[in-house]
Amino acid sequence: MKAVNIKLIILLIFLFSAFNNALSENKIYSISNELMCPVCQGQTVAESNSQLALSMKEVIKIKVSEGKSKEEILDYFVLQYGDTILAKPPIKGFGLLLWILPPAILILSILMWTIRVKKNNRNRGK
Amino acid sequence: MTSLFKFPFLLFIVFSFSVSSAEHDSSSKGLVNLDKRFIPINKEIILSQEMTIIDGDKNSEIIILDNLDGLNIVNFWASWCNPCIEEISELNKFQENIYSKNLNVSLIGINIFDKKKDAISFYVKYKPFFKTIFDNKNTISVKFSVMGVPETYFVKDNKILFKYMGKINQEILERGIDESSKY
């Protein structure tokens, strides 16, 4: 009975460690998939096998093992390489202006054009 | 009304111009005027990195790189990189200058993106005079934000001032030292 208990404990420890490893691997992949490889064309760190991407994966692995959160790790890479390292750059500051201004100008132009057309039609009617 | 109609288009032109001039401004400050391969960084660096001294011995000393006080020139290289091979003689001449002129500068070569045995073979073949170390954990490149090899960083009192991307020579190193004295 004692031997069975010990085997069960060993099995549980093994399962727990395997589960933990799978979670870590998943977290490493998820983080590396949100970072662009700075020396590749359109590839994330997860997709790239470049030397720099391998170093970045190593850093992610160390930081995950230190218990750092995903946000903390992404912030660390932003500090090293800037916002462009993110696969989805944050929409803020000048970037926000770049997103908002073109559609705003388009909408404003359509509005002005509609007003002008309506006014011309009204004038013709008179 | 016509002027009102033109307003959004004028705004769009002004916007496009400001975007292009903003891009131009960010790449034309300070050092970049001298040479576009000089990239300003201005970033504190905290190191506690286990490194192996490369001296041709397979069981060479392991050190902790943790303090870059004073002015340090940190050159990143790899054994498979041709410009790194080409710049070795320039770096050796510069190290001789440090000795002969008693300059207050440390030159450190860090091998990255490489296998330790290839780094040792490189050392035996090209014999760098300066301190040459191997990154055991393959992570120091991220701490320095290295993009490729060769890259040379000018670090003063644990602060990365700027880097030079590409093959370096004595003239560029001296220019870098002059610039560092302004910080």
XYZ file of C-alpha atoms in Angstrom:
309
model
C 0.000 0.000 0.000
C 2.865 2.352 0.930
C 4.639 1.552 -2.356
C 1.486 2.360 -4.312
C 1.188 5.709 -2.504
C 4.788 6.614 -3.322
C 4.231 5.695 -6.986
C 1.094 7.824 -7.022
C 2.954 10.806 -5.534
C 5.773 10.425 -8.089
C 3.202 10.228 -10.901
C 1.437 13.347 -9.606
C 4.737 15.263 -9.357
C 5.596 14.163 -12.914
C 2.159 15.206 -14.222
C 2.337 18.552 -12.409
C 5.795 19.298 -13.803
C 4.698 18.289 -17.335
C 1.601 20.514 -17.023
C 3.754 23.390 -15.739
C 6.217 22.973 -18.623
C 3.386 22.961 -21.155
C 2.005 26.172 -19.622
C 5.437 27.834 -19.776
C 5.969 26.712 -23.380
C 2.567 28.086 -24.281
C 3.360 31.419 -22.594
C 6.772 31.632 -24.330
C 5.124 30.977 -27.716
C 2.347 33.474 -27.058
C 4.844 36.229 -26.092
C 7.237 35.508 -28.957
C 4.271 35.615 -31.330
C 3.516 39.181 -30.214
C 7.046 40.374 -30.919
C 8.409 41.155 -34.367
C 11.879 39.901 -35.222
C 13.844 43.169 -35.724
C 16.119 41.735 -38.402
C 13.516 39.773 -40.401
C 10.904 40.844 -42.915
C 7.402 40.495 -41.494
C 8.219 37.562 -39.221
C 7.449 37.336 -35.541
C 10.063 36.046 -33.099
C 8.071 32.786 -32.881
C 8.273 32.282 -36.651
C 11.912 33.284 -37.093
C 15.017 31.151 -36.697
C 17.425 34.090 -36.965
C 20.173 34.333 -34.347
C 18.613 37.435 -32.833
C 15.186 35.781 -32.606
C 16.806 32.790 -30.862
C 18.412 35.175 -28.346
C 15.079 36.895 -27.813
C 13.365 33.518 -27.219
C 16.083 32.705 -24.674
C 15.427 36.002 -22.861
C 11.657 35.303 -22.873
C 12.310 31.806 -21.464
C 14.454 33.216 -18.621
C 11.919 35.934 -17.788
C 9.018 33.424 -17.805
C 10.992 31.154 -15.444
C 11.556 34.204 -13.186
C 7.760 34.508 -12.981
C 7.470 37.746 -14.994
C 4.057 38.455 -16.519
C 3.427 38.712 -20.265
C 2.972 42.499 -20.002
C 6.226 42.897 -18.064
C 8.130 40.896 -20.679
C 6.599 42.817 -23.597
C 7.398 46.114 -21.816
C 11.005 44.963 -21.416
C 11.332 44.389 -25.169
C 9.654 47.736 -25.937
C 12.268 49.368 -23.683
C 15.062 47.653 -25.639
C 13.777 48.032 -29.201
C 10.911 50.551 -29.115
C 7.203 50.217 -29.980
C 7.997 48.822 -33.442
C 9.012 45.532 -31.805
C 5.344 44.810 -31.079
C 3.363 42.868 -33.679
C 0.365 45.023 -32.706
C 1.748 48.503 -31.940
C -0.299 50.474 -29.390
C -2.659 53.081 -30.830
C -1.537 56.138 -28.871
C 0.264 59.484 -29.311
C 1.409 60.199 -32.860
C 0.297 56.693 -33.909
C -3.250 57.553 -32.811
C -3.158 60.680 -35.003
C -2.004 58.545 -37.945
C -4.999 56.235 -37.442
C -7.625 58.926 -36.839
C -6.677 61.770 -39.175
C -7.008 60.094 -42.622
C -10.583 58.743 -42.087
C -11.528 62.036 -40.370
C -10.328 64.002 -43.392
C -12.162 61.600 -45.725
C -15.426 61.972 -43.794
C -14.998 65.760 -43.675
C -14.380 65.866 -47.451
C -17.509 63.777 -48.190
C -19.525 66.027 -45.889
C -18.260 69.200 -47.587
C -18.874 67.689 -51.016
C -22.464 66.701 -50.088
C -23.181 70.219 -48.763
C -21.779 71.740 -51.939
C -23.792 69.444 -54.237
C -26.999 70.143 -52.275
C -26.386 73.879 -52.407
C -25.731 73.750 -56.175
C -28.974 71.755 -56.722
C -30.920 74.278 -54.612
C -29.459 77.179 -56.612
C -30.365 75.436 -59.895
C -33.936 74.860 -58.591
C -34.316 78.590 -57.954
C -17.702 77.862 -49.924
C -14.979 76.877 -52.420
C -12.290 77.649 -49.828
C -14.213 75.559 -47.290
C -14.321 72.711 -49.825
C -10.549 72.921 -50.304
C -9.874 72.924 -46.553
C -9.787 69.132 -45.951
C -7.454 68.636 -48.917
C -5.099 71.336 -47.651
C -5.241 69.719 -44.225
C -4.347 66.356 -45.785
C -1.356 67.881 -47.612
C -0.134 69.587 -44.417
C -0.586 66.306 -42.533
C 1.392 64.301 -45.120
C 4.158 66.891 -45.066
C 4.347 66.870 -41.264
C 4.586 63.047 -41.236
C 7.457 63.023 -43.728
C 9.289 65.866 -41.956
C 8.842 64.138 -38.564
C 10.441 60.999 -40.010
C 13.266 63.074 -41.441
C 13.846 64.930 -38.150
C 14.134 61.750 -36.088
C 16.938 60.464 -38.300
C 18.949 63.645 -38.657
C 19.932 64.587 -35.118
C 23.386 64.759 -33.544
C 25.705 61.961 -34.498
C 23.640 60.877 -37.456
C 24.777 64.055 -39.184
C 28.326 62.754 -39.017
C 27.588 59.260 -40.256
C 24.209 57.563 -40.554
C 25.650 54.360 -39.139
C 26.013 56.106 -35.756
C 22.777 55.476 -33.862
C 22.111 57.511 -30.682
C 20.777 55.348 -27.805
C 21.191 57.066 -24.385
C 20.104 54.171 -22.210
C 21.217 52.958 -18.776
C 22.288 49.320 -18.769
C 22.219 46.962 -15.792
C 24.365 43.912 -16.382
C 24.980 40.760 -14.416
C 26.040 38.520 -17.214
C 27.993 35.295 -16.983
C 30.633 35.347 -19.706
C 33.617 33.197 -20.629
C 36.972 34.806 -21.414
C 38.151 33.658 -24.835
C 41.880 33.114 -24.744
C 42.335 30.012 -26.856
C 41.860 27.688 -23.873
C 38.727 25.501 -23.878
C 38.451 25.690 -20.073
C 39.008 29.396 -19.763
C 37.889 31.658 -16.920
C 34.223 32.480 -16.373
C 33.574 36.079 -15.350
C 30.539 38.153 -14.434
C 30.248 41.225 -16.613
C 28.440 43.637 -14.331
C 30.088 47.019 -14.364
C 30.996 49.245 -17.276
C 32.448 52.232 -15.415
C 34.407 54.832 -17.387
C 34.370 54.770 -21.168
C 33.984 51.312 -22.696
C 33.919 50.413 -26.355
C 31.998 47.171 -26.715
C 32.341 45.421 -30.050
C 29.926 42.594 -30.909
C 31.235 40.010 -33.350
C 30.721 36.480 -34.647
C 33.189 34.049 -36.208
C 31.073 33.640 -39.379
C 30.908 37.391 -40.044
C 33.326 38.659 -42.710
C 33.261 42.373 -41.714
C 34.140 41.201 -38.164
C 37.257 39.479 -39.551
C 38.124 42.590 -41.583
C 37.844 44.958 -38.606
C 40.053 42.881 -36.261
C 43.280 44.543 -37.472
C 41.739 48.006 -36.900
C 40.609 47.061 -33.410
C 44.068 45.623 -32.648
C 45.702 48.875 -33.789
C 43.285 50.786 -31.601
C 44.148 48.583 -28.605
C 47.851 49.344 -29.251
C 46.938 53.052 -29.214
C 45.172 52.619 -25.878
C 48.408 51.140 -24.468
C 50.846 53.563 -26.117
C 48.829 56.758 -25.536
C 47.582 55.588 -22.135
C 43.972 56.304 -23.126
C 41.305 55.960 -20.471
C 39.195 53.602 -22.585
C 38.461 49.868 -22.372
C 37.919 47.854 -25.521
C 35.881 44.667 -25.103
C 34.929 42.199 -27.826
C 31.799 40.129 -27.177
C 31.137 37.055 -29.270
C 27.421 36.497 -29.933
C 25.247 34.401 -32.254
C 27.991 31.784 -32.302
C 29.283 28.477 -30.984
C 31.968 28.649 -28.307
C 34.313 26.360 -30.253
C 34.032 28.620 -33.331
C 34.734 31.690 -31.170
C 37.882 29.986 -29.812
C 39.019 29.010 -33.353
C 38.479 32.643 -34.415
C 40.591 33.833 -31.486
C 43.411 31.418 -32.306
C 43.369 32.405 -35.993
C 43.027 36.221 -35.752
C 44.511 36.862 -32.289
C 42.635 39.940 -31.016
C 44.773 41.918 -28.529
C 41.780 43.173 -26.577
C 39.639 41.415 -23.969
C 37.401 38.974 -25.802
C 34.459 37.236 -24.143
C 31.756 34.733 -25.071
C 28.101 35.185 -24.097
C 27.291 31.903 -22.295
C 23.545 32.508 -22.085
C 23.031 34.055 -25.540
C 21.034 36.929 -24.067
C 23.393 39.924 -23.909
C 22.486 40.929 -27.466
C 18.945 41.783 -26.311
C 20.248 43.829 -23.335
C 22.251 45.975 -25.762
C 19.473 45.907 -28.439
C 21.922 44.453 -30.954
C 20.492 44.106 -34.458
C 23.391 42.293 -36.126
C 27.166 41.943 -36.251
C 29.456 43.795 -36.255
C 28.097 46.523 -34.002
C 30.173 48.719 -31.687
C 28.690 50.380 -28.605
C 30.102 53.375 -26.744
C 29.216 52.874 -23.079
C 30.068 55.456 -20.407
C 29.472 54.762 -16.701
C 26.918 52.008 -17.422
C 25.045 54.130 -19.957
C 24.951 53.226 -23.634
C 25.507 56.527 -25.449
C 25.359 55.379 -29.066
C 26.332 52.554 -31.353
C 28.014 52.186 -34.715
C 26.514 49.647 -37.108
C 28.909 47.919 -39.473
C 32.639 47.537 -39.958
C 34.574 49.950 -37.762
C 37.997 51.538 -38.180
C 40.337 53.694 -36.088
C 39.004 56.974 -37.457
C 35.422 56.061 -36.502
C 36.561 54.858 -33.070
C 38.363 58.159 -32.447
C 35.307 60.089 -33.628
C 33.173 58.033 -31.238
C 35.521 58.817 -28.341
C 35.354 62.546 -29.169
C 31.552 62.375 -29.195
C 31.516 60.428 -25.904
C 33.438 63.218 -24.181
C 30.452 65.528 -24.849
C 28.203 63.381 -22.635
